[in-house]
């Protein structure tokens, strides 16, 4: 009797082990290499990280994040395809499986880390506010924005930071950075919140705009990282290795500088 029970338990045990291992999801790395293709989600109106430009008469997505994606594709020996979408859809596209990886100036916040895997950071960001250049003198402290209208990008951390910092301010999230810039330019709202590297480019191209003196809080967790679906342990390690060597060769700063120069020229 005992023997029978023991062997029944053994059979059950091994059956559940088999079930377990076949249920274990394959790492995102294996999924990508099996497909031979990596679909990258990004919102390309965020120069110098991702933006569209004409190359040989063809609308092409370029920028520092594009270069990072290409470096990853090369290392994994897979084709890289860019999938353009609004920023508030970028992370969700990893959950739906529409994209395999997201590189879009994404800040790896604690909140987002609960739902996604992130690489080590590759770029430190800083939050700034942009106003009309001839109104610069009016905006020296947060209080100067009381009862004013400020726009932020929908789904960005700036949406949260602005709401937490600017209490008596009328804050409106907009989908596109381009729309935000236009709203400030035409005087519909008084300011926008953006990250410094991006704001600089827009200020360079829109001479009526300037970066205000007030500095919004920035956190280490605001730094940009590559986002992947949960279950990307192997892929994360690969991406970290690639970021590490790009940093060691000072390539990321070079990508950012090159893309900046290209973006302000167009
Ligand atoms: N770093 C900010 C965030 O993660 C903004 C990123 C916006 N990126 C873009 N391509 N529009 O929320």
PDB file of C-alpha atoms and ligand atoms in Angstrom:
ATOM      1  CA  UNK A   1       0.000   0.000   0.000  1.00  0.00           C
ATOM      2  CA  UNK A   2       2.705   2.390   1.047  1.00  0.00           C
ATOM      3  CA  UNK A   3       4.662   1.599  -2.108  1.00  0.00           C
ATOM      4  CA  UNK A   4       1.662   2.335  -4.312  1.00  0.00           C
ATOM      5  CA  UNK A   5       1.031   5.630  -2.563  1.00  0.00           C
ATOM      6  CA  UNK A   6       4.673   6.581  -2.928  1.00  0.00           C
ATOM      7  CA  UNK A   7       4.741   5.893  -6.630  1.00  0.00           C
ATOM      8  CA  UNK A   8       1.438   7.722  -7.128  1.00  0.00           C
ATOM      9  CA  UNK A   9       2.979  10.731  -5.385  1.00  0.00           C
ATOM     10  CA  UNK A  10       6.061  10.428  -7.545  1.00  0.00           C
ATOM     11  CA  UNK A  11       3.986  10.345 -10.718  1.00  0.00           C
ATOM     12  CA  UNK A  12       1.951  13.344  -9.575  1.00  0.00           C
ATOM     13  CA  UNK A  13       5.079  15.196  -8.626  1.00  0.00           C
ATOM     14  CA  UNK A  14       6.807  14.674 -11.936  1.00  0.00           C
ATOM     15  CA  UNK A  15       3.620  15.522 -13.812  1.00  0.00           C
ATOM     16  CA  UNK A  16       3.394  18.841 -12.025  1.00  0.00           C
ATOM     17  CA  UNK A  17       7.082  19.511 -12.675  1.00  0.00           C
ATOM     18  CA  UNK A  18       6.580  18.955 -16.383  1.00  0.00           C
ATOM     19  CA  UNK A  19       3.508  21.214 -16.331  1.00  0.00           C
ATOM     20  CA  UNK A  20       5.519  23.825 -14.530  1.00  0.00           C
ATOM     21  CA  UNK A  21       8.396  23.901 -16.955  1.00  0.00           C
ATOM     22  CA  UNK A  22       6.218  23.953 -20.050  1.00  0.00           C
ATOM     23  CA  UNK A  23       4.208  26.814 -18.562  1.00  0.00           C
ATOM     24  CA  UNK A  24       7.285  28.843 -17.720  1.00  0.00           C
ATOM     25  CA  UNK A  25       7.266  31.722 -20.178  1.00  0.00           C
ATOM     26  CA  UNK A  26      10.240  31.954 -22.451  1.00  0.00           C
ATOM     27  CA  UNK A  27      12.468  34.942 -21.928  1.00  0.00           C
ATOM     28  CA  UNK A  28      11.824  37.936 -24.163  1.00  0.00           C
ATOM     29  CA  UNK A  29      15.347  37.455 -25.525  1.00  0.00           C
ATOM     30  CA  UNK A  30      14.474  34.017 -26.933  1.00  0.00           C
ATOM     31  CA  UNK A  31      11.234  35.325 -28.362  1.00  0.00           C
ATOM     32  CA  UNK A  32      13.079  38.057 -30.269  1.00  0.00           C
ATOM     33  CA  UNK A  33      15.903  35.864 -31.535  1.00  0.00           C
ATOM     34  CA  UNK A  34      13.448  33.178 -32.648  1.00  0.00           C
ATOM     35  CA  UNK A  35      11.483  35.763 -34.627  1.00  0.00           C
ATOM     36  CA  UNK A  36      14.672  37.283 -36.012  1.00  0.00           C
ATOM     37  CA  UNK A  37      13.116  40.690 -35.480  1.00  0.00           C
ATOM     38  CA  UNK A  38      12.803  43.232 -32.677  1.00  0.00           C
ATOM     39  CA  UNK A  39       9.911  45.715 -32.776  1.00  0.00           C
ATOM     40  CA  UNK A  40      10.805  48.900 -30.897  1.00  0.00           C
ATOM     41  CA  UNK A  41       8.053  51.152 -29.523  1.00  0.00           C
ATOM     42  CA  UNK A  42       8.765  54.879 -29.488  1.00  0.00           C
ATOM     43  CA  UNK A  43       7.109  58.266 -29.772  1.00  0.00           C
ATOM     44  CA  UNK A  44       9.222  60.058 -32.366  1.00  0.00           C
ATOM     45  CA  UNK A  45       8.721  63.743 -31.701  1.00  0.00           C
ATOM     46  CA  UNK A  46      11.231  63.871 -28.923  1.00  0.00           C
ATOM     47  CA  UNK A  47      14.488  65.124 -30.459  1.00  0.00           C
ATOM     48  CA  UNK A  48      17.317  64.388 -29.939  1.00  0.00           C
ATOM     49  CA  UNK A  49      16.159  60.935 -28.751  1.00  0.00           C
ATOM     50  CA  UNK A  50      13.629  60.088 -31.469  1.00  0.00           C
ATOM     51  CA  UNK A  51      12.216  62.220 -34.234  1.00  0.00           C
ATOM     52  CA  UNK A  52      11.344  62.047 -37.894  1.00  0.00           C
ATOM     53  CA  UNK A  53      13.437  63.500 -40.635  1.00  0.00           C
ATOM     54  CA  UNK A  54      13.683  63.201 -44.400  1.00  0.00           C
ATOM     55  CA  UNK A  55      16.501  60.961 -45.542  1.00  0.00           C
ATOM     56  CA  UNK A  56      16.777  60.629 -49.324  1.00  0.00           C
ATOM     57  CA  UNK A  57      13.246  61.982 -49.541  1.00  0.00           C
ATOM     58  CA  UNK A  58      11.916  59.343 -47.148  1.00  0.00           C
ATOM     59  CA  UNK A  59      10.362  60.004 -43.758  1.00  0.00           C
ATOM     60  CA  UNK A  60      12.760  58.260 -41.370  1.00  0.00           C
ATOM     61  CA  UNK A  61      12.894  57.913 -37.599  1.00  0.00           C
ATOM     62  CA  UNK A  62      16.303  58.940 -36.250  1.00  0.00           C
ATOM     63  CA  UNK A  63      17.864  59.897 -32.906  1.00  0.00           C
ATOM     64  CA  UNK A  64      19.938  58.649 -29.989  1.00  0.00           C
ATOM     65  CA  UNK A  65      17.351  56.017 -28.981  1.00  0.00           C
ATOM     66  CA  UNK A  66      17.306  54.766 -32.578  1.00  0.00           C
ATOM     67  CA  UNK A  67      21.078  54.278 -32.437  1.00  0.00           C
ATOM     68  CA  UNK A  68      20.760  52.383 -29.147  1.00  0.00           C
ATOM     69  CA  UNK A  69      18.070  50.164 -30.674  1.00  0.00           C
ATOM     70  CA  UNK A  70      20.293  49.475 -33.679  1.00  0.00           C
ATOM     71  CA  UNK A  71      23.198  48.533 -31.401  1.00  0.00           C
ATOM     72  CA  UNK A  72      20.925  46.061 -29.592  1.00  0.00           C
ATOM     73  CA  UNK A  73      19.666  44.643 -32.898  1.00  0.00           C
ATOM     74  CA  UNK A  74      23.198  44.184 -34.120  1.00  0.00           C
ATOM     75  CA  UNK A  75      24.261  42.391 -30.955  1.00  0.00           C
ATOM     76  CA  UNK A  76      21.230  40.078 -31.073  1.00  0.00           C
ATOM     77  CA  UNK A  77      21.668  39.669 -34.814  1.00  0.00           C
ATOM     78  CA  UNK A  78      18.037  40.523 -35.539  1.00  0.00           C
ATOM     79  CA  UNK A  79      16.243  42.990 -37.774  1.00  0.00           C
ATOM     80  CA  UNK A  80      15.046  46.172 -36.019  1.00  0.00           C
ATOM     81  CA  UNK A  81      11.655  47.666 -36.760  1.00  0.00           C
ATOM     82  CA  UNK A  82      10.416  50.944 -35.276  1.00  0.00           C
ATOM     83  CA  UNK A  83       6.808  51.285 -34.267  1.00  0.00           C
ATOM     84  CA  UNK A  84       5.728  54.926 -33.846  1.00  0.00           C
ATOM     85  CA  UNK A  85       2.930  55.743 -31.422  1.00  0.00           C
ATOM     86  CA  UNK A  86       1.905  58.417 -28.936  1.00  0.00           C
ATOM     87  CA  UNK A  87       3.906  58.337 -25.719  1.00  0.00           C
ATOM     88  CA  UNK A  88       0.976  57.271 -23.547  1.00  0.00           C
ATOM     89  CA  UNK A  89       0.780  54.028 -25.581  1.00  0.00           C
ATOM     90  CA  UNK A  90       4.468  53.164 -25.577  1.00  0.00           C
ATOM     91  CA  UNK A  91       4.654  51.103 -22.376  1.00  0.00           C
ATOM     92  CA  UNK A  92       1.241  49.505 -22.921  1.00  0.00           C
ATOM     93  CA  UNK A  93       2.434  48.192 -26.300  1.00  0.00           C
ATOM     94  CA  UNK A  94       4.795  45.875 -24.408  1.00  0.00           C
ATOM     95  CA  UNK A  95       1.890  44.341 -22.538  1.00  0.00           C
ATOM     96  CA  UNK A  96      -0.218  43.841 -25.647  1.00  0.00           C
ATOM     97  CA  UNK A  97       2.762  42.345 -27.481  1.00  0.00           C
ATOM     98  CA  UNK A  98       2.575  44.973 -30.228  1.00  0.00           C
ATOM     99  CA  UNK A  99       6.221  45.810 -29.480  1.00  0.00           C
ATOM    100  CA  UNK A 100       9.074  43.740 -28.050  1.00  0.00           C
ATOM    101  CA  UNK A 101      11.029  46.522 -26.387  1.00  0.00           C
ATOM    102  CA  UNK A 102      10.453  50.245 -25.762  1.00  0.00           C
ATOM    103  CA  UNK A 103      13.119  52.923 -26.129  1.00  0.00           C
ATOM    104  CA  UNK A 104      11.590  56.355 -25.938  1.00  0.00           C
ATOM    105  CA  UNK A 105      13.361  58.469 -23.337  1.00  0.00           C
ATOM    106  CA  UNK A 106      11.461  56.434 -20.747  1.00  0.00           C
ATOM    107  CA  UNK A 107      12.097  57.184 -17.094  1.00  0.00           C
ATOM    108  CA  UNK A 108      12.415  54.008 -15.050  1.00  0.00           C
ATOM    109  CA  UNK A 109      10.279  55.073 -12.091  1.00  0.00           C
ATOM    110  CA  UNK A 110       9.527  52.763  -9.156  1.00  0.00           C
ATOM    111  CA  UNK A 111       5.888  52.704 -10.192  1.00  0.00           C
ATOM    112  CA  UNK A 112       6.700  51.568 -13.726  1.00  0.00           C
ATOM    113  CA  UNK A 113       9.171  49.004 -12.424  1.00  0.00           C
ATOM    114  CA  UNK A 114       6.245  47.172 -10.864  1.00  0.00           C
ATOM    115  CA  UNK A 115       4.851  46.424 -14.319  1.00  0.00           C
ATOM    116  CA  UNK A 116       7.911  46.362 -16.593  1.00  0.00           C
ATOM    117  CA  UNK A 117      11.542  45.308 -16.590  1.00  0.00           C
ATOM    118  CA  UNK A 118      14.080  48.076 -17.122  1.00  0.00           C
ATOM    119  CA  UNK A 119      17.719  48.164 -18.145  1.00  0.00           C
ATOM    120  CA  UNK A 120      20.306  50.253 -16.331  1.00  0.00           C
ATOM    121  CA  UNK A 121      19.880  53.924 -17.110  1.00  0.00           C
ATOM    122  CA  UNK A 122      21.595  55.392 -20.138  1.00  0.00           C
ATOM    123  CA  UNK A 123      20.844  59.108 -19.791  1.00  0.00           C
ATOM    124  CA  UNK A 124      20.210  61.451 -16.888  1.00  0.00           C
ATOM    125  CA  UNK A 125      17.379  63.880 -17.356  1.00  0.00           C
ATOM    126  CA  UNK A 126      16.325  67.125 -15.743  1.00  0.00           C
ATOM    127  CA  UNK A 127      12.877  68.713 -15.709  1.00  0.00           C
ATOM    128  CA  UNK A 128      12.487  72.289 -16.873  1.00  0.00           C
ATOM    129  CA  UNK A 129       9.709  74.707 -17.764  1.00  0.00           C
ATOM    130  CA  UNK A 130       9.525  76.662 -20.969  1.00  0.00           C
ATOM    131  CA  UNK A 131       7.792  80.036 -21.364  1.00  0.00           C
ATOM    132  CA  UNK A 132       7.697  82.866 -23.898  1.00  0.00           C
ATOM    133  CA  UNK A 133      11.127  84.484 -24.014  1.00  0.00           C
ATOM    134  CA  UNK A 134       9.773  87.982 -23.421  1.00  0.00           C
ATOM    135  CA  UNK A 135       7.945  86.759 -20.289  1.00  0.00           C
ATOM    136  CA  UNK A 136      11.031  85.113 -18.745  1.00  0.00           C
ATOM    137  CA  UNK A 137      11.281  87.795 -16.057  1.00  0.00           C
ATOM    138  CA  UNK A 138       7.777  87.005 -14.799  1.00  0.00           C
ATOM    139  CA  UNK A 139       8.598  83.403 -13.880  1.00  0.00           C
ATOM    140  CA  UNK A 140      11.228  83.080 -11.183  1.00  0.00           C
ATOM    141  CA  UNK A 141       9.515  80.898  -8.583  1.00  0.00           C
ATOM    142  CA  UNK A 142       6.815  78.198  -8.610  1.00  0.00           C
ATOM    143  CA  UNK A 143       4.400  80.714  -7.105  1.00  0.00           C
ATOM    144  CA  UNK A 144       4.641  82.780 -10.280  1.00  0.00           C
ATOM    145  CA  UNK A 145       2.695  80.036 -12.056  1.00  0.00           C
ATOM    146  CA  UNK A 146      -0.286  80.221  -9.670  1.00  0.00           C
ATOM    147  CA  UNK A 147      -3.580  80.470 -11.566  1.00  0.00           C
ATOM    148  CA  UNK A 148      -1.749  80.096 -14.854  1.00  0.00           C
ATOM    149  CA  UNK A 149      -2.129  77.378 -17.472  1.00  0.00           C
ATOM    150  CA  UNK A 150       0.606  74.791 -17.970  1.00  0.00           C
ATOM    151  CA  UNK A 151       0.745  71.872 -20.421  1.00  0.00           C
ATOM    152  CA  UNK A 152       2.520  68.527 -19.959  1.00  0.00           C
ATOM    153  CA  UNK A 153       2.849  65.394 -22.059  1.00  0.00           C
ATOM    154  CA  UNK A 154       0.108  62.857 -21.396  1.00  0.00           C
ATOM    155  CA  UNK A 155       1.384  59.749 -19.610  1.00  0.00           C
ATOM    156  CA  UNK A 156       4.798  61.274 -18.900  1.00  0.00           C
ATOM    157  CA  UNK A 157       6.362  61.625 -15.487  1.00  0.00           C
ATOM    158  CA  UNK A 158       6.195  65.387 -16.043  1.00  0.00           C
ATOM    159  CA  UNK A 159       2.436  65.076 -15.761  1.00  0.00           C
ATOM    160  CA  UNK A 160       2.854  63.719 -12.222  1.00  0.00           C
ATOM    161  CA  UNK A 161       5.725  66.019 -11.265  1.00  0.00           C
ATOM    162  CA  UNK A 162       3.819  69.108 -12.400  1.00  0.00           C
ATOM    163  CA  UNK A 163       0.686  68.056 -10.517  1.00  0.00           C
ATOM    164  CA  UNK A 164       2.723  67.387  -7.346  1.00  0.00           C
ATOM    165  CA  UNK A 165       4.762  70.578  -7.501  1.00  0.00           C
ATOM    166  CA  UNK A 166       2.467  73.202  -8.983  1.00  0.00           C
ATOM    167  CA  UNK A 167      -0.557  73.145  -6.726  1.00  0.00           C
ATOM    168  CA  UNK A 168      -2.630  76.128  -7.820  1.00  0.00           C
ATOM    169  CA  UNK A 169      -1.920  75.720 -11.488  1.00  0.00           C
ATOM    170  CA  UNK A 170      -4.238  74.664 -14.247  1.00  0.00           C
ATOM    171  CA  UNK A 171      -2.436  71.662 -15.757  1.00  0.00           C
ATOM    172  CA  UNK A 172      -3.514  70.106 -19.055  1.00  0.00           C
ATOM    173  CA  UNK A 173      -1.980  66.919 -20.472  1.00  0.00           C
ATOM    174  CA  UNK A 174      -1.537  66.891 -24.264  1.00  0.00           C
ATOM    175  CA  UNK A 175      -0.571  63.962 -26.462  1.00  0.00           C
ATOM    176  CA  UNK A 176       2.139  65.615 -28.510  1.00  0.00           C
ATOM    177  CA  UNK A 177       5.125  67.717 -27.522  1.00  0.00           C
ATOM    178  CA  UNK A 178       4.649  69.689 -30.760  1.00  0.00           C
ATOM    179  CA  UNK A 179       1.146  70.731 -29.640  1.00  0.00           C
ATOM    180  CA  UNK A 180       2.497  71.774 -26.243  1.00  0.00           C
ATOM    181  CA  UNK A 181       5.093  74.005 -27.855  1.00  0.00           C
ATOM    182  CA  UNK A 182       2.488  75.552 -30.148  1.00  0.00           C
ATOM    183  CA  UNK A 183       0.183  76.318 -27.202  1.00  0.00           C
ATOM    184  CA  UNK A 184       2.916  78.272 -25.419  1.00  0.00           C
ATOM    185  CA  UNK A 185       4.038  79.991 -28.634  1.00  0.00           C
ATOM    186  CA  UNK A 186       0.578  81.264 -29.447  1.00  0.00           C
ATOM    187  CA  UNK A 187      -0.045  82.380 -25.880  1.00  0.00           C
ATOM    188  CA  UNK A 188      -2.910  79.961 -25.148  1.00  0.00           C
ATOM    189  CA  UNK A 189      -1.038  78.677 -22.084  1.00  0.00           C
ATOM    190  CA  UNK A 190       1.830  80.189 -20.134  1.00  0.00           C
ATOM    191  CA  UNK A 191       4.254  77.278 -19.817  1.00  0.00           C
ATOM    192  CA  UNK A 192       5.107  73.675 -20.566  1.00  0.00           C
ATOM    193  CA  UNK A 193       7.079  71.078 -18.636  1.00  0.00           C
ATOM    194  CA  UNK A 194       9.682  69.089 -20.528  1.00  0.00           C
ATOM    195  CA  UNK A 195      13.100  67.555 -20.023  1.00  0.00           C
ATOM    196  CA  UNK A 196      16.066  69.824 -20.568  1.00  0.00           C
ATOM    197  CA  UNK A 197      17.715  68.024 -23.501  1.00  0.00           C
ATOM    198  CA  UNK A 198      14.456  68.169 -25.461  1.00  0.00           C
ATOM    199  CA  UNK A 199      13.469  71.683 -24.366  1.00  0.00           C
ATOM    200  CA  UNK A 200      16.837  73.007 -25.546  1.00  0.00           C
ATOM    201  CA  UNK A 201      16.209  71.805 -29.080  1.00  0.00           C
ATOM    202  CA  UNK A 202      12.703  73.260 -29.174  1.00  0.00           C
ATOM    203  CA  UNK A 203      14.020  76.602 -27.797  1.00  0.00           C
ATOM    204  CA  UNK A 204      16.727  76.627 -30.451  1.00  0.00           C
ATOM    205  CA  UNK A 205      14.148  76.176 -33.189  1.00  0.00           C
ATOM    206  CA  UNK A 206      11.470  78.416 -31.678  1.00  0.00           C
ATOM    207  CA  UNK A 207      13.239  81.655 -30.900  1.00  0.00           C
ATOM    208  CA  UNK A 208      10.172  83.041 -29.113  1.00  0.00           C
ATOM    209  CA  UNK A 209      10.554  80.406 -26.364  1.00  0.00           C
ATOM    210  CA  UNK A 210      13.052  80.070 -23.537  1.00  0.00           C
ATOM    211  CA  UNK A 211      13.750  77.846 -20.536  1.00  0.00           C
ATOM    212  CA  UNK A 212      12.625  79.449 -17.259  1.00  0.00           C
ATOM    213  CA  UNK A 213      14.888  79.815 -14.255  1.00  0.00           C
ATOM    214  CA  UNK A 214      12.692  77.778 -11.894  1.00  0.00           C
ATOM    215  CA  UNK A 215      13.864  74.230 -11.529  1.00  0.00           C
ATOM    216  CA  UNK A 216      11.428  71.407 -11.027  1.00  0.00           C
ATOM    217  CA  UNK A 217      12.469  68.451  -8.871  1.00  0.00           C
ATOM    218  CA  UNK A 218      14.325  65.719 -10.742  1.00  0.00           C
ATOM    219  CA  UNK A 219      15.006  62.277  -9.359  1.00  0.00           C
ATOM    220  CA  UNK A 220      17.562  59.609 -10.103  1.00  0.00           C
ATOM    221  CA  UNK A 221      14.665  57.371 -11.144  1.00  0.00           C
ATOM    222  CA  UNK A 222      13.795  59.899 -13.876  1.00  0.00           C
ATOM    223  CA  UNK A 223      16.845  58.742 -15.843  1.00  0.00           C
ATOM    224  CA  UNK A 224      16.136  57.066 -19.157  1.00  0.00           C
ATOM    225  CA  UNK A 225      16.232  53.298 -19.471  1.00  0.00           C
ATOM    226  CA  UNK A 226      15.159  50.664 -21.977  1.00  0.00           C
ATOM    227  CA  UNK A 227      11.804  49.114 -21.056  1.00  0.00           C
ATOM    228  CA  UNK A 228      10.898  45.468 -21.577  1.00  0.00           C
ATOM    229  CA  UNK A 229       7.960  43.286 -20.599  1.00  0.00           C
ATOM    230  CA  UNK A 230       8.198  41.470 -17.273  1.00  0.00           C
ATOM    231  CA  UNK A 231      10.053  38.212 -17.889  1.00  0.00           C
ATOM    232  CA  UNK A 232      13.025  39.717 -19.713  1.00  0.00           C
ATOM    233  CA  UNK A 233      15.790  38.667 -17.368  1.00  0.00           C
ATOM    234  CA  UNK A 234      18.111  37.447 -20.106  1.00  0.00           C
ATOM    235  CA  UNK A 235      17.283  40.324 -22.423  1.00  0.00           C
ATOM    236  CA  UNK A 236      17.862  42.854 -19.631  1.00  0.00           C
ATOM    237  CA  UNK A 237      21.308  41.438 -19.024  1.00  0.00           C
ATOM    238  CA  UNK A 238      22.177  41.688 -22.730  1.00  0.00           C
ATOM    239  CA  UNK A 239      20.861  45.248 -22.966  1.00  0.00           C
ATOM    240  CA  UNK A 240      22.805  46.233 -19.845  1.00  0.00           C
ATOM    241  CA  UNK A 241      26.016  44.884 -21.368  1.00  0.00           C
ATOM    242  CA  UNK A 242      25.382  46.879 -24.548  1.00  0.00           C
ATOM    243  CA  UNK A 243      24.599  50.088 -22.627  1.00  0.00           C
ATOM    244  CA  UNK A 244      27.719  49.584 -20.545  1.00  0.00           C
ATOM    245  CA  UNK A 245      29.983  49.351 -23.559  1.00  0.00           C
ATOM    246  CA  UNK A 246      28.244  52.248 -25.339  1.00  0.00           C
ATOM    247  CA  UNK A 247      28.831  54.353 -22.224  1.00  0.00           C
ATOM    248  CA  UNK A 248      32.442  53.262 -21.920  1.00  0.00           C
ATOM    249  CA  UNK A 249      33.069  54.404 -25.472  1.00  0.00           C
ATOM    250  CA  UNK A 250      31.157  57.645 -24.750  1.00  0.00           C
ATOM    251  CA  UNK A 251      28.882  56.727 -27.641  1.00  0.00           C
ATOM    252  CA  UNK A 252      25.598  57.763 -25.999  1.00  0.00           C
ATOM    253  CA  UNK A 253      26.696  61.392 -25.598  1.00  0.00           C
ATOM    254  CA  UNK A 254      27.918  61.308 -29.179  1.00  0.00           C
ATOM    255  CA  UNK A 255      24.537  59.940 -30.399  1.00  0.00           C
ATOM    256  CA  UNK A 256      22.721  62.692 -28.476  1.00  0.00           C
ATOM    257  CA  UNK A 257      24.981  65.448 -29.806  1.00  0.00           C
ATOM    258  CA  UNK A 258      24.789  64.234 -33.413  1.00  0.00           C
ATOM    259  CA  UNK A 259      21.021  63.913 -33.283  1.00  0.00           C
ATOM    260  CA  UNK A 260      20.697  67.335 -31.649  1.00  0.00           C
ATOM    261  CA  UNK A 261      22.729  68.958 -34.431  1.00  0.00           C
ATOM    262  CA  UNK A 262      20.613  67.231 -37.056  1.00  0.00           C
ATOM    263  CA  UNK A 263      17.328  68.181 -35.348  1.00  0.00           C
ATOM    264  CA  UNK A 264      18.047  71.906 -35.034  1.00  0.00           C
ATOM    265  CA  UNK A 265      19.245  72.064 -38.641  1.00  0.00           C
ATOM    266  CA  UNK A 266      16.003  70.804 -40.145  1.00  0.00           C
TER     267      UNK A 266
HETATM  268  N1  LIG B   1      10.970  60.770 -19.531  1.00  0.00           N
HETATM  269  C1  LIG B   1       9.568  61.040 -19.536  1.00  0.00           C
HETATM  270  C2  LIG B   1       8.799  59.811 -19.103  1.00  0.00           C
HETATM  271  O1  LIG B   1       9.311  58.730 -19.102  1.00  0.00           O
HETATM  272  C3  LIG B   1       9.057  61.543 -20.863  1.00  0.00           C
HETATM  273  C4  LIG B   1       9.366  60.686 -22.027  1.00  0.00           C
HETATM  274  C5  LIG B   1       8.663  61.121 -23.284  1.00  0.00           C
HETATM  275  N2  LIG B   1       9.176  60.442 -24.435  1.00  0.00           N
HETATM  276  C6  LIG B   1       8.776  60.686 -25.697  1.00  0.00           C
HETATM  277  N3  LIG B   1       9.349  60.048 -26.677  1.00  0.00           N
HETATM  278  N4  LIG B   1       7.842  61.576 -25.916  1.00  0.00           N
HETATM  279  O2  LIG B   1       7.667  59.886 -18.752  1.00  0.00           O
END
